[in-house]
Short mmCIF file of C-alpha atoms in Angstrom, two decimals:
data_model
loop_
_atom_site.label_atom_id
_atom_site.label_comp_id
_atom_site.label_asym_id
_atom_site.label_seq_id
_atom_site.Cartn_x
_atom_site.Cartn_y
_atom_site.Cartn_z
CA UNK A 11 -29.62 -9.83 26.03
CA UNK A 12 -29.02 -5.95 27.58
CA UNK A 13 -25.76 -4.51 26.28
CA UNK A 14 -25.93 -0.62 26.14
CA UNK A 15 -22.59 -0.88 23.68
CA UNK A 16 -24.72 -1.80 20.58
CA UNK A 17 -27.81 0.32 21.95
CA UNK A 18 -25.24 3.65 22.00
CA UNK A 19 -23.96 2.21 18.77
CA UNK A 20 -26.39 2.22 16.55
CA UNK A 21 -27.96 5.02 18.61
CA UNK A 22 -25.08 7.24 17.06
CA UNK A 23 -25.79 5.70 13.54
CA UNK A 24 -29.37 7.55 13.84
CA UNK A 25 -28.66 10.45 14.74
CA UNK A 26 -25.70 10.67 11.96
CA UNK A 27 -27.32 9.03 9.40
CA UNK A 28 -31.41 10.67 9.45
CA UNK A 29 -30.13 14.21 8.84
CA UNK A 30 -27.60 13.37 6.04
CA UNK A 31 -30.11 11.18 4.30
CA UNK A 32 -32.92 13.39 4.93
CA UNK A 33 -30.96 16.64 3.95
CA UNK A 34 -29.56 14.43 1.30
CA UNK A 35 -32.82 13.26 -0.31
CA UNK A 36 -33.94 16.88 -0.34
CA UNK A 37 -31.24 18.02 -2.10
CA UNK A 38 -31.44 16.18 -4.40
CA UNK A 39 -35.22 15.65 -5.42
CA UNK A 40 -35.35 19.92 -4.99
CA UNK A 41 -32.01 20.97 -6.49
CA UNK A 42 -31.44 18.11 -9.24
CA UNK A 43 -34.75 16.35 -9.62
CA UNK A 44 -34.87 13.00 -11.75
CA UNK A 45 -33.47 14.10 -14.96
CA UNK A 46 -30.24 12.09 -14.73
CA UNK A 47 -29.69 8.30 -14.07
CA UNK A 48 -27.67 9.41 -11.72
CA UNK A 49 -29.97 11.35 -9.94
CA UNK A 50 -32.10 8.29 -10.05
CA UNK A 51 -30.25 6.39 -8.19
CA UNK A 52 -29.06 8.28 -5.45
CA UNK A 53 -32.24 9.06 -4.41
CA UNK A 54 -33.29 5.35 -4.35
CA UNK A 55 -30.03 5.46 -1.91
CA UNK A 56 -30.95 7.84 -0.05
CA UNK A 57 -34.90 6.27 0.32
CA UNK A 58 -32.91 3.10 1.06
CA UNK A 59 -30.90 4.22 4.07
CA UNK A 60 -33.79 6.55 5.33
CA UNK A 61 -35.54 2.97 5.71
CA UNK A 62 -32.51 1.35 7.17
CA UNK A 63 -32.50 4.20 9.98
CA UNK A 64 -36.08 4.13 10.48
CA UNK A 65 -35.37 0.33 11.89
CA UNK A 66 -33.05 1.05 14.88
CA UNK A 67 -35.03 2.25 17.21
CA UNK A 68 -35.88 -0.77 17.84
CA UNK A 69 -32.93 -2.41 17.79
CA UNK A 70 -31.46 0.63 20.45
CA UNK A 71 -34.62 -0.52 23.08
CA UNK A 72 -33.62 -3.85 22.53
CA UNK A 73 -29.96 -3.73 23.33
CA UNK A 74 -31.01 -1.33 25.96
CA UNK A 75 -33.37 -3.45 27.85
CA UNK A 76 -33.15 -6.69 26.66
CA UNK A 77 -36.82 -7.27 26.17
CA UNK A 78 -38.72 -7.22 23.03
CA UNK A 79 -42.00 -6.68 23.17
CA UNK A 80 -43.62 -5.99 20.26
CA UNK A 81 -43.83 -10.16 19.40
CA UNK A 82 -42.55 -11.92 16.17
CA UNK A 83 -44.13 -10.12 13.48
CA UNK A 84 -42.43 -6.32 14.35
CA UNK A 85 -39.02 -8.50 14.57
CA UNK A 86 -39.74 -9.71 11.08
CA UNK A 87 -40.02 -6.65 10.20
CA UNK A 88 -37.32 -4.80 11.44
CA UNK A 89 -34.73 -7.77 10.30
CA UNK A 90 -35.86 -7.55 6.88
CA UNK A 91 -35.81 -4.04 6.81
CA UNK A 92 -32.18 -4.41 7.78
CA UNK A 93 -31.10 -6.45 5.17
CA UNK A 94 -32.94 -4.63 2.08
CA UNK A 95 -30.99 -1.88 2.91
CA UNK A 96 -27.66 -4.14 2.72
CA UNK A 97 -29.36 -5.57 -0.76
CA UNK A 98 -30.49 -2.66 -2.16
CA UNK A 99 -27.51 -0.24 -1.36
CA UNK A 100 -24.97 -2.62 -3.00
CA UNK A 101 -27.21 -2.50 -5.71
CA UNK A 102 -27.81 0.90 -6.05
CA UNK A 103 -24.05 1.52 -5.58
CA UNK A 104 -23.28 -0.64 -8.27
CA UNK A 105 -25.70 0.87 -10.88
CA UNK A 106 -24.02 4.13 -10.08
CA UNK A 107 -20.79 2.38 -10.79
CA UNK A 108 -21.85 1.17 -14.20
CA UNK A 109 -23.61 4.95 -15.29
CA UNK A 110 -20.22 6.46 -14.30
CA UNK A 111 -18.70 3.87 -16.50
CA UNK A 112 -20.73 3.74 -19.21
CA UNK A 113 -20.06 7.76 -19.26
CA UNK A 114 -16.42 8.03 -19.12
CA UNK A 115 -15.92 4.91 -21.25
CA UNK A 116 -18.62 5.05 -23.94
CA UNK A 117 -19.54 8.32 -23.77
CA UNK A 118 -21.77 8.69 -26.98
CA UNK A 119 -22.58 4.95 -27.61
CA UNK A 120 -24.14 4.71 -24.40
CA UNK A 121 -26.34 7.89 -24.10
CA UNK A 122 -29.41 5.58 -25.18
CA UNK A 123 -28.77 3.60 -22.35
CA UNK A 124 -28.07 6.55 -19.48
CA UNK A 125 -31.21 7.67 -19.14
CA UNK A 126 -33.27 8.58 -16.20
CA UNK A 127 -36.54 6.45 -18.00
CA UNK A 128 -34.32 3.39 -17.74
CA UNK A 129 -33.03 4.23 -14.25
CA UNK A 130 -35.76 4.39 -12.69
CA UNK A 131 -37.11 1.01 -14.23
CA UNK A 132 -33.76 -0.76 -12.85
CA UNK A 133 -34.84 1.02 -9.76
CA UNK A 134 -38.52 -0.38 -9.75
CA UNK A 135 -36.68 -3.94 -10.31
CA UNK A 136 -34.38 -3.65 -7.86
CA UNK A 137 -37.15 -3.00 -4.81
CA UNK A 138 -39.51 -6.05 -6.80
CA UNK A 139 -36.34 -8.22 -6.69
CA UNK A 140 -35.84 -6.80 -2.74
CA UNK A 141 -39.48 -8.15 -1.70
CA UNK A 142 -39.28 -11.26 -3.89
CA UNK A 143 -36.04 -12.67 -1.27
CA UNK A 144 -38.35 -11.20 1.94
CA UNK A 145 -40.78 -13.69 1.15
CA UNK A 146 -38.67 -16.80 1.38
CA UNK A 147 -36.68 -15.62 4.51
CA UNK A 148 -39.69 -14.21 5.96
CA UNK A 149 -41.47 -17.55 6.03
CA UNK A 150 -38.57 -19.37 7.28
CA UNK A 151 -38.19 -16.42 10.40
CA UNK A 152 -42.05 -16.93 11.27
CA UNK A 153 -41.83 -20.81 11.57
CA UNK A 154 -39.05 -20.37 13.63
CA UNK A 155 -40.94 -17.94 16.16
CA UNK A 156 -43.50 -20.73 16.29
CA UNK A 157 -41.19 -23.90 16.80
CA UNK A 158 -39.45 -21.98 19.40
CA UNK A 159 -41.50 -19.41 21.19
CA UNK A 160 -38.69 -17.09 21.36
CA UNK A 161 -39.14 -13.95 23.07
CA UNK A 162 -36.17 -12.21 22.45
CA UNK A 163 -35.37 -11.06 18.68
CA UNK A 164 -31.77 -10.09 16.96
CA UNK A 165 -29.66 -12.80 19.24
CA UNK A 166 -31.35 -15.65 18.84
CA UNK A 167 -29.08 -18.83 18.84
CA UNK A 168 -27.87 -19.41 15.22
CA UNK A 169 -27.87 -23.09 15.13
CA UNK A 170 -31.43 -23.03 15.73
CA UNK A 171 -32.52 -21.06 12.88
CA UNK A 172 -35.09 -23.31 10.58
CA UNK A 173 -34.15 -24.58 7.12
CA UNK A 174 -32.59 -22.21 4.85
CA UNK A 175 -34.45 -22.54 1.01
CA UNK A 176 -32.53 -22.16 -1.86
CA UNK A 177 -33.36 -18.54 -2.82
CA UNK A 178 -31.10 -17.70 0.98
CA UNK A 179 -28.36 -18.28 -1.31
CA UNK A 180 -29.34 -15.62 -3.96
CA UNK A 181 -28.03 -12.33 -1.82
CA UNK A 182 -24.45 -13.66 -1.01
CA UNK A 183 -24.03 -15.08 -5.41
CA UNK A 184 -25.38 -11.33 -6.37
CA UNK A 185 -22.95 -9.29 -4.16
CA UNK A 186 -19.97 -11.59 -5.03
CA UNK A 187 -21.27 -10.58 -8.67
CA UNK A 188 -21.58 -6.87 -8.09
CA UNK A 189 -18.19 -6.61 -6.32
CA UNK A 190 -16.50 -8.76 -9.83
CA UNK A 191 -18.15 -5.83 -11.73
CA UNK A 192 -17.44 -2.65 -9.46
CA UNK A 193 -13.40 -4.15 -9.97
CA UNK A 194 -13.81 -4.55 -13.60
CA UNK A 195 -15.39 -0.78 -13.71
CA UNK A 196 -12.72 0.25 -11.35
CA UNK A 197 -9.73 -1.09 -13.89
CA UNK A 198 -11.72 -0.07 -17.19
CA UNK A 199 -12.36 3.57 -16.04
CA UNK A 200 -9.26 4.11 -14.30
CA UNK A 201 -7.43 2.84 -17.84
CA UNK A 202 -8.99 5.30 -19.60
CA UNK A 203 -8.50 8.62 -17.61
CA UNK A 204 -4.98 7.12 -17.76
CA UNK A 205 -4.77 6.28 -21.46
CA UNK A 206 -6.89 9.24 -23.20
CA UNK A 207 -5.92 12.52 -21.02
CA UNK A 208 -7.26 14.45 -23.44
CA UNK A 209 -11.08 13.23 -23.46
CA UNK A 210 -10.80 12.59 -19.94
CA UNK A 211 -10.00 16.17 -19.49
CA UNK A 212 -13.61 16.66 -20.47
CA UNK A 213 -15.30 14.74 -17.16
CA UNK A 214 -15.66 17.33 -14.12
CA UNK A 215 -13.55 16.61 -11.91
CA UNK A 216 -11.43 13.27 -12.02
CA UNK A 217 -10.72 12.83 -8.67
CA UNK A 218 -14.12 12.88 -7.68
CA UNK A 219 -14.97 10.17 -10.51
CA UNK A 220 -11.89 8.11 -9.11
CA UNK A 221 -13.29 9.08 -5.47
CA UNK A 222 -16.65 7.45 -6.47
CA UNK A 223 -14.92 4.09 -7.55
CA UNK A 224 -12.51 3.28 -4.77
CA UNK A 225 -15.10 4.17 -2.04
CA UNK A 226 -17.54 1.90 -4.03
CA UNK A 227 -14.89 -1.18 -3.48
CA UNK A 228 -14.41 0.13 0.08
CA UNK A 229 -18.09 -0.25 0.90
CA UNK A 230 -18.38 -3.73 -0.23
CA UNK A 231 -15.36 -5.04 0.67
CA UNK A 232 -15.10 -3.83 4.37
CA UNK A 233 -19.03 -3.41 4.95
CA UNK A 234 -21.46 -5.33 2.55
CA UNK A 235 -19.27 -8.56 2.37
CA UNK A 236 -17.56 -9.33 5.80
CA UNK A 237 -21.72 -8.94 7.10
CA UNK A 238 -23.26 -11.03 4.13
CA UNK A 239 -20.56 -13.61 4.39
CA UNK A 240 -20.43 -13.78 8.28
CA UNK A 241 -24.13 -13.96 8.93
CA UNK A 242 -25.30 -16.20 6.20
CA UNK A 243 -22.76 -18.71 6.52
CA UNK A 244 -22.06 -18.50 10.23
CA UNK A 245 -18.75 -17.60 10.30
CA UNK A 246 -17.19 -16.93 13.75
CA UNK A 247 -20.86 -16.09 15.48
CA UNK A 248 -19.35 -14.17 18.31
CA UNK A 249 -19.41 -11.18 15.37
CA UNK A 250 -22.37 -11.39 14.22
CA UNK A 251 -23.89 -8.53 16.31
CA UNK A 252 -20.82 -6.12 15.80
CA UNK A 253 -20.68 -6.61 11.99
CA UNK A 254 -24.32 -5.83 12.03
CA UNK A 255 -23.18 -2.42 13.60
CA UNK A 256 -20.53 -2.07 10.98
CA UNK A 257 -23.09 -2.69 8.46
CA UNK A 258 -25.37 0.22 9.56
CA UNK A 259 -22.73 2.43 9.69
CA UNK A 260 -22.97 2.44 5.61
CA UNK A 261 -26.53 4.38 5.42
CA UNK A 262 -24.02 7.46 7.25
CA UNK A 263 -21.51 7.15 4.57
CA UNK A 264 -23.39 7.17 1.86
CA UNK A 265 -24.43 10.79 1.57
CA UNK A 266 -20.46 11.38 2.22
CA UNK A 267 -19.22 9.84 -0.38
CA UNK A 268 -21.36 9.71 -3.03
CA UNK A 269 -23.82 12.91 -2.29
CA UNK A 270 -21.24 14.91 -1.89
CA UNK A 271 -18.33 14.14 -3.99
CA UNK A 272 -20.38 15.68 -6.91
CA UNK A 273 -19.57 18.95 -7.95
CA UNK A 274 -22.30 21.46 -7.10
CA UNK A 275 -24.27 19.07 -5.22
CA UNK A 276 -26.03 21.94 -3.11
CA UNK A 277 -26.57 23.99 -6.34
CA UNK A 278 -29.47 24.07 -8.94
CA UNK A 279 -28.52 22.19 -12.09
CA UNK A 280 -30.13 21.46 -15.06
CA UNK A 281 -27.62 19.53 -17.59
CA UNK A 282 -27.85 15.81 -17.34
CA UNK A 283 -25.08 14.21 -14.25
CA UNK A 284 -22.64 11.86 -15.85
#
């Protein structure tokens, strides 16, 4: 189906969102390196969305000419690479959540646990647990290709999509889980700054730590959720295409408001990021 809306859509999501992850990722692997959990996980952000945006190309040429021809495999592809992002960015998100947390909450019980060695194995399980659900979905996507010779990709019908297997369930149960804990780290840290002024004093910036939070509830609520939600359970299908655009739109805010809320993000440091 040609519709040059979604084409110019997500059109504008590349070229916003490959120079703010790209300059992001720089930044950050250059100026800060790995030597905060912090660190850690931002960059496994920023790899995340780079992935995302290297995906709608195709999607643009599809929207733009209605054809696909690059044949069931490349659509595979390109869908799954889609939804790791949405997977792996709520994730990601989420274990920034819980460092900032752990920081401004248990400051010195929890330094064992901040570490970068430990962020970047949570990292390495995230993107195993990532291409353990592709495998499932990916299976059911092929055998639907072959039932129904489709030619198109993205729009095909929804109430002809094969069996859905248990693990399809898995994605929506996490991110109702992950939003439960970004509110509970939301309340906890917010209590504190609120309760103990004068240790709080001692975290740069408390704005920007507050920032982090309420952007973090923003992103799943109005972005990761609606998407999830909508798609896998086939709620009101006319949407499905523009809350796939609204989902995109998340690898462009990412280096806006995590990135950059940090103080000194564009200079050289060497203490450890809370």
């Amino acid at each position: 189906m040609r519709n040059p809306t979604y084409a110019l859509l997500f059109g504008s999501v590349i070229a916003l969102g490959l120079p703010l992850n790209a300059v992001s990722l720089y930044v950050l692997l250059c100026c800060h390196g790995l030597k905060s959990p912090s660190n850690v996980f931002m960059v496994n952000l920023a790899i995340s969305d780079l992935l995302l945006v290297t995906s709608l190309p195709m999607r643009v040429y599809f929207y733009a000419t209605g054809t696909w021809p690059l044949g069931p495999f490349a659509c595979i592809c390109v869908t799954m690479l889609f939804r790791n992002n949405i997977r792996s960015s709520s994730i990601f998100i989420t274990f920034i959540c819980v460092n900032r947390l752990l920081a401004v909450v248990y400051p010195l019980r929890s330094r064992h646990l901040r570490t970068s060695s430990n962020a970047s194995k949570a990292a390495a399980l995230v993107w195993l647990f990532v291409l353990a659900v592709n495998v499932p979905e990916s299976v059911n996507m092929s055998r639907f290709f072959i039932d129904y010779n489709e030619s198109s990709c993205f729009e095909f019908s929804q109430n002809r999509i094969p069996y859905r297997s248990a693990i399809d369930c898995v994605p929506p149960v996490v991110l109702l889980i992950m939003l439960a804990v970004n509110v509970v780290s939301t309340a906890l840290v917010s209590w504190t700054l609120h309760r103990r002024l004068n240790d709080s004093a001692r975290v740069n910036n408390t704005v920007n730590v507050m920032l982090i939070f309420v952007m973090n509830l923003v992103m799943f609520t109005v972005i990761f959720m609606p998407v999830t939600l909508g798609v896998r359970f086939e709620i009101w299908k006319p949407a499905h295409t523009p809350l796939l655009c609204l989902a995109s739109v998340n690898c462009c805010l990412d280096p806006l408001l995590y990135y950059f809320s940090f103080d000194g993000f564009w200079k050289r440091k060497d203490d450890v990021d809370l």
